[in-house]
Tab-separated table of C-alpha atoms and ligand atoms in Angstrom:
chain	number	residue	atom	x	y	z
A	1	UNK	CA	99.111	92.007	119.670
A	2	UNK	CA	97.190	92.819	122.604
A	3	UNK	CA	93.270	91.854	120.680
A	4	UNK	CA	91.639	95.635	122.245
A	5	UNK	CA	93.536	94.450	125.782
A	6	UNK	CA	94.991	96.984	127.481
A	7	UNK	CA	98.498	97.616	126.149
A	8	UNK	CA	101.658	95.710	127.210
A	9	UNK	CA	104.950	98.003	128.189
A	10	UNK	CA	108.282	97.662	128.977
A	11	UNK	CA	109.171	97.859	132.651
A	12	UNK	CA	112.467	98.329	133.896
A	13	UNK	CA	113.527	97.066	137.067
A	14	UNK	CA	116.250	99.586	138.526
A	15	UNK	CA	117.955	97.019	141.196
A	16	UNK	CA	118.975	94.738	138.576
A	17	UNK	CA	120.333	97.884	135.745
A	18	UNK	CA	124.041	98.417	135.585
A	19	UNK	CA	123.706	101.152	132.816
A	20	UNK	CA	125.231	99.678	130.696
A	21	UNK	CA	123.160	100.794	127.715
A	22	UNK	CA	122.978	97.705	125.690
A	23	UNK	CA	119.203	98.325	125.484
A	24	UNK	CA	119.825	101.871	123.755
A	25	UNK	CA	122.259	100.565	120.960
A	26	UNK	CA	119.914	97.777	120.612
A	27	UNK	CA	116.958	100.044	120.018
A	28	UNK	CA	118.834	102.022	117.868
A	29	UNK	CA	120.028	99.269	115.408
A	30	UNK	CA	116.607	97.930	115.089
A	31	UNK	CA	115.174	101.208	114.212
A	32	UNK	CA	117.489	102.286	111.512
A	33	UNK	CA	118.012	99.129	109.117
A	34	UNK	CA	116.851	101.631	106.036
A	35	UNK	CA	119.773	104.268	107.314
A	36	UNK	CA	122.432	101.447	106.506
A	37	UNK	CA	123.839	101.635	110.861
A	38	UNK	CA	121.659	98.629	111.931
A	39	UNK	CA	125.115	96.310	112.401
A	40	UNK	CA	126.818	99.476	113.847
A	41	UNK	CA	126.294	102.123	116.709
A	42	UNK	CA	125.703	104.856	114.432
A	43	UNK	CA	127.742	106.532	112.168
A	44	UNK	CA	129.443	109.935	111.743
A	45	UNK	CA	126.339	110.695	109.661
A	46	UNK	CA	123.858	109.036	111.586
A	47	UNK	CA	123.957	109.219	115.760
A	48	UNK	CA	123.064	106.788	117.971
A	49	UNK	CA	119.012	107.893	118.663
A	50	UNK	CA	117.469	105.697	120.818
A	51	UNK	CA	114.239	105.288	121.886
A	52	UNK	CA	114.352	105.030	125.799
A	53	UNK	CA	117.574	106.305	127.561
A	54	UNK	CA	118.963	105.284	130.692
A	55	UNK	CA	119.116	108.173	133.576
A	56	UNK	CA	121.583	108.351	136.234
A	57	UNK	CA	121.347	109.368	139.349
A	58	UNK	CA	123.655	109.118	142.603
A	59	UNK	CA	121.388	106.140	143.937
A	60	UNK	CA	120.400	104.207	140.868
A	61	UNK	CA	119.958	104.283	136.960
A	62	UNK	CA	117.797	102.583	134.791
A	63	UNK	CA	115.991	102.937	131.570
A	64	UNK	CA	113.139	105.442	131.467
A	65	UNK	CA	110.624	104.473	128.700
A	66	UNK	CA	106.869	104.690	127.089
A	67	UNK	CA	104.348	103.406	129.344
A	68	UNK	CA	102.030	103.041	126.239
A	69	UNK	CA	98.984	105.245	128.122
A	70	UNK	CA	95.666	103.817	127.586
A	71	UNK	CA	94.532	107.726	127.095
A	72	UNK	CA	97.817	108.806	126.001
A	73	UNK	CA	98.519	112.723	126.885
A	74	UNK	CA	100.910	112.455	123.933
A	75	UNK	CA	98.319	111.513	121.461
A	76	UNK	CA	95.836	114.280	123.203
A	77	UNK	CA	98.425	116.569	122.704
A	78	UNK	CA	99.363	116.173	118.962
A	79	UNK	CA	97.887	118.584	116.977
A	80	UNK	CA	98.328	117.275	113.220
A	81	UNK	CA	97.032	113.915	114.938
A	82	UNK	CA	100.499	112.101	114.616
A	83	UNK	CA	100.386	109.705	117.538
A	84	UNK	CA	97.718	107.241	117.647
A	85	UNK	CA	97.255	103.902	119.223
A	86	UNK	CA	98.275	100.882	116.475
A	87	UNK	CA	98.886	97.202	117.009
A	88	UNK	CA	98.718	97.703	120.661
A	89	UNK	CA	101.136	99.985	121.334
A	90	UNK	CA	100.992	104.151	121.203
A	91	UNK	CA	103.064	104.892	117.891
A	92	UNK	CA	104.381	108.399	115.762
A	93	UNK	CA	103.790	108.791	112.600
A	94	UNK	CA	107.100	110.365	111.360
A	95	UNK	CA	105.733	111.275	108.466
A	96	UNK	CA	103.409	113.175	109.910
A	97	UNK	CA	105.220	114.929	112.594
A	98	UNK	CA	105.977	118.517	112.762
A	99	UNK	CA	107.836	118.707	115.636
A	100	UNK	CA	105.794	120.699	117.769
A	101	UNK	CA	106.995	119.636	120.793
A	102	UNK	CA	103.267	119.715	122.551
A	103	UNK	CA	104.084	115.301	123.255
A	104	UNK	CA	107.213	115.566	124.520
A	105	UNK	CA	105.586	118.560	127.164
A	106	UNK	CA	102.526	116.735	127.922
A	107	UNK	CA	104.290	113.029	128.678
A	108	UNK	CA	104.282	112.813	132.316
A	109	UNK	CA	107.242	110.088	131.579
A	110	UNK	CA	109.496	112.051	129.992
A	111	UNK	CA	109.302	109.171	127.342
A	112	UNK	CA	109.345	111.565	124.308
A	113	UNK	CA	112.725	112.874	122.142
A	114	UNK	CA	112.719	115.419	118.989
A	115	UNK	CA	115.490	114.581	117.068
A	116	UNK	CA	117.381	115.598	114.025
A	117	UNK	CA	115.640	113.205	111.205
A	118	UNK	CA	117.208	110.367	109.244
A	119	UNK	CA	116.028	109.007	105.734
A	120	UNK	CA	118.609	106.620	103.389
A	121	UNK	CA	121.587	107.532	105.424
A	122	UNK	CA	121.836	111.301	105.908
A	123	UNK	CA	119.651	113.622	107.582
A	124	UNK	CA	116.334	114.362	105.874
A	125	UNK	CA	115.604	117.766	104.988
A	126	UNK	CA	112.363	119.513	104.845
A	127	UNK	CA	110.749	122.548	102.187
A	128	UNK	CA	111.874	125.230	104.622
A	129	UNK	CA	114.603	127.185	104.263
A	130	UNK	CA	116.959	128.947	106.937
A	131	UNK	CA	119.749	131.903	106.516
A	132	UNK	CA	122.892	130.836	106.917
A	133	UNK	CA	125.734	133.018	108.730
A	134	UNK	CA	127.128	134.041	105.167
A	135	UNK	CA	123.572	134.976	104.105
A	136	UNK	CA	122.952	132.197	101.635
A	137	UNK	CA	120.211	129.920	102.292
A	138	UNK	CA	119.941	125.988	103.162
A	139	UNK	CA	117.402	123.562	103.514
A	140	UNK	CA	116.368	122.790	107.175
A	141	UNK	CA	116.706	119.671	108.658
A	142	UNK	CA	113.678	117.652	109.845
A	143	UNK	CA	112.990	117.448	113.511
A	144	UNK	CA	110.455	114.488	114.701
A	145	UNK	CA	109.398	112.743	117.638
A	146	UNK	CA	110.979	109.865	118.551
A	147	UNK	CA	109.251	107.647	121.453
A	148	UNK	CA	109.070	103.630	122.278
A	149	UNK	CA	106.492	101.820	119.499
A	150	UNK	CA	107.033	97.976	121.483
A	151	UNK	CA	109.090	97.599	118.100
A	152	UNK	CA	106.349	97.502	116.202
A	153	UNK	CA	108.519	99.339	113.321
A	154	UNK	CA	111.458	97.799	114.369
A	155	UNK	CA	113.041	95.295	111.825
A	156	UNK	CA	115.048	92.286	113.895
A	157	UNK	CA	118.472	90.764	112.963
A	158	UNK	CA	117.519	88.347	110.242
A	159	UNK	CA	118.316	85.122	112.013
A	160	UNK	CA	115.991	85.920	114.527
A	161	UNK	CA	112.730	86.441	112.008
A	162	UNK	CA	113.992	83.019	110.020
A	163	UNK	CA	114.445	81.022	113.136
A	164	UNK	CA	110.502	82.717	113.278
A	165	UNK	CA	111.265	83.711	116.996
A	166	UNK	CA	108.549	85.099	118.491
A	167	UNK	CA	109.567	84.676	122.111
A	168	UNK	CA	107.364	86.928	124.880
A	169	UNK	CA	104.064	86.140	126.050
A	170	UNK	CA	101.703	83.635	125.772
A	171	UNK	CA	99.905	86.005	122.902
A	172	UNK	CA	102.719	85.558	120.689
A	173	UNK	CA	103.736	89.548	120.958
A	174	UNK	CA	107.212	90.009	120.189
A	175	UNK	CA	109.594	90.763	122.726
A	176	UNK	CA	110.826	94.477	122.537
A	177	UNK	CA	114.631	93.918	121.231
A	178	UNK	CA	116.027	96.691	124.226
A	179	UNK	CA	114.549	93.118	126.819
A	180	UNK	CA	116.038	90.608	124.833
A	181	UNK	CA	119.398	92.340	125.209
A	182	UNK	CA	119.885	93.191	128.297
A	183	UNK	CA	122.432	91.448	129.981
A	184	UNK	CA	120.974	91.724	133.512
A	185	UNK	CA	117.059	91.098	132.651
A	186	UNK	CA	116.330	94.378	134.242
A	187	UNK	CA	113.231	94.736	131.358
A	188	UNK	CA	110.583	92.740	131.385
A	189	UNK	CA	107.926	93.243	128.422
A	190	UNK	CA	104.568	93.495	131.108
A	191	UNK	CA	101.308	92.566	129.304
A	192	UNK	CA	98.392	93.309	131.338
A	193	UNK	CA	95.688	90.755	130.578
A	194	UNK	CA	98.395	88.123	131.192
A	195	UNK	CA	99.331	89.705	134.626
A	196	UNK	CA	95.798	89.770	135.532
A	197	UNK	CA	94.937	85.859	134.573
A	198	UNK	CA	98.365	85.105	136.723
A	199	UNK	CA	97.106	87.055	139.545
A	200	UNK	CA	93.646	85.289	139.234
A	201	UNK	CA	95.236	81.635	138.711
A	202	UNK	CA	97.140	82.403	141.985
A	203	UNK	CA	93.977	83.476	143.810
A	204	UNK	CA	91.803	80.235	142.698
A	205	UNK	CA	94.749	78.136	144.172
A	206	UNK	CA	94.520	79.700	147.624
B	301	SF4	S1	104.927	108.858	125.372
B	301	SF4	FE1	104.366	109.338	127.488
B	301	SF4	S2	102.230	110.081	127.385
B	301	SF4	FE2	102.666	109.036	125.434
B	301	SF4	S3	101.918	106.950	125.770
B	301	SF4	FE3	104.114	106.972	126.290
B	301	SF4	S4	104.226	107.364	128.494
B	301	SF4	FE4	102.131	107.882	127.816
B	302	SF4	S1	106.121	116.969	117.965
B	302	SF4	FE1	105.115	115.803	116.313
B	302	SF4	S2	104.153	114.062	117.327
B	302	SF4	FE2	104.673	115.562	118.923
B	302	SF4	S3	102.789	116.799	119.162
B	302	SF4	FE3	104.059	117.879	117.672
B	302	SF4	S4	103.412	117.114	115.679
B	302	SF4	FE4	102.584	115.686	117.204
């Protein structure tokens, strides 16, 4: 946790990304343990929703994901107040989310998704109702939010909590599972305050 530092983020390094998109099926897995997909890359019930997503473009690709704004225009933007800052890192509140769409315009990152909504395996429908084409009515499907939380509501493979891995920084912050995938180490999990005491270490040995 980052103890009121500024927040740590996820940076990824676009020389070293071969787009391979390890990092998204990662994300996804660790963000869907309670949809019953976590040991598979979705299912025909349950797509493969990431978190971050890797762009392509002639000259490079890489991962484009939350930069975890210290005044987040997301969380300005909310109106039912469903993004706030938790456990260092700027989080949704799906529960809360009414798909508005006001975080996904304000992110200058492009970091934000509305998606179809999962709960115990199929898609989670709200109160509403919509018209179908033969007239008869059906409950609509959710649509929420989805953005980076550091994997603060992510739940790891198993061996990794028993062997009590906690591998990052110094600070003991978990390591976002999209890093500890990636097969090239094009993410690296940046957390300022240990940037900053690097940067100062270096200058005191000049
Ligand atoms: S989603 Fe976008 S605006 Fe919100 S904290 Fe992340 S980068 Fe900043
Ligand atoms: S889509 Fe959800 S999280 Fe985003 S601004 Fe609207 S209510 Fe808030």
């Amino acid at each position: 946790m980052n103890n009121g530092q500024a927040n740590s983020f996820v940076l990824a390094d676009p020389e070293k990304c071969i787009g391979c998109k390890a990092c998204e099926v990662a994300c996804f897995a660790v963000h869907n343990r309670e949809n019953g997909v976590g040991a598979a890359a979705g299912t025909v019930s349950v797509p493969v929703i990431p978190r971050l997503y890797v762009i392509r473009t002639d000259s490079f690709m890489m991962p484009v994901q939350c930069r975890h704004c210290e005044n987040a225009p997301c969380a300005e933007a909310c109106p039912v107040s469903a993004i706030r800052q938790k456990d260092g890192a700027i989080q949704v509140d799906e529960a809360r989310c009414i798909g508005c769409k006001s975080c996904a315009i304000a992110c200058p990152f492009g970091a934000i998704s509305l998606f179809r909504a999962y709960s115990g395996g199929s898609e989670y429908k709200n109160r509403h109702l919509k018209k179908r084409q033969d007239t008869t009515l059906e409950r609509k499907t959710r649509i929420i939010a989805y953005k980076c939380d550091l994997c603060r509501g992510a739940t790891p493979p198993e061996e990794r909590e028993e062997s009590g891995d906690k591998s990052g920084d110094e600070s003991g912050e978990r390591t976002p599972w999209c890093v500890s995938v990636c097969p090239e180490e094009a993410l690296t999990l940046m957390t300022p305050v240990k940037e900053m005491n690097a940067r100062l270490a270096a200058v005191r040995r000049l």
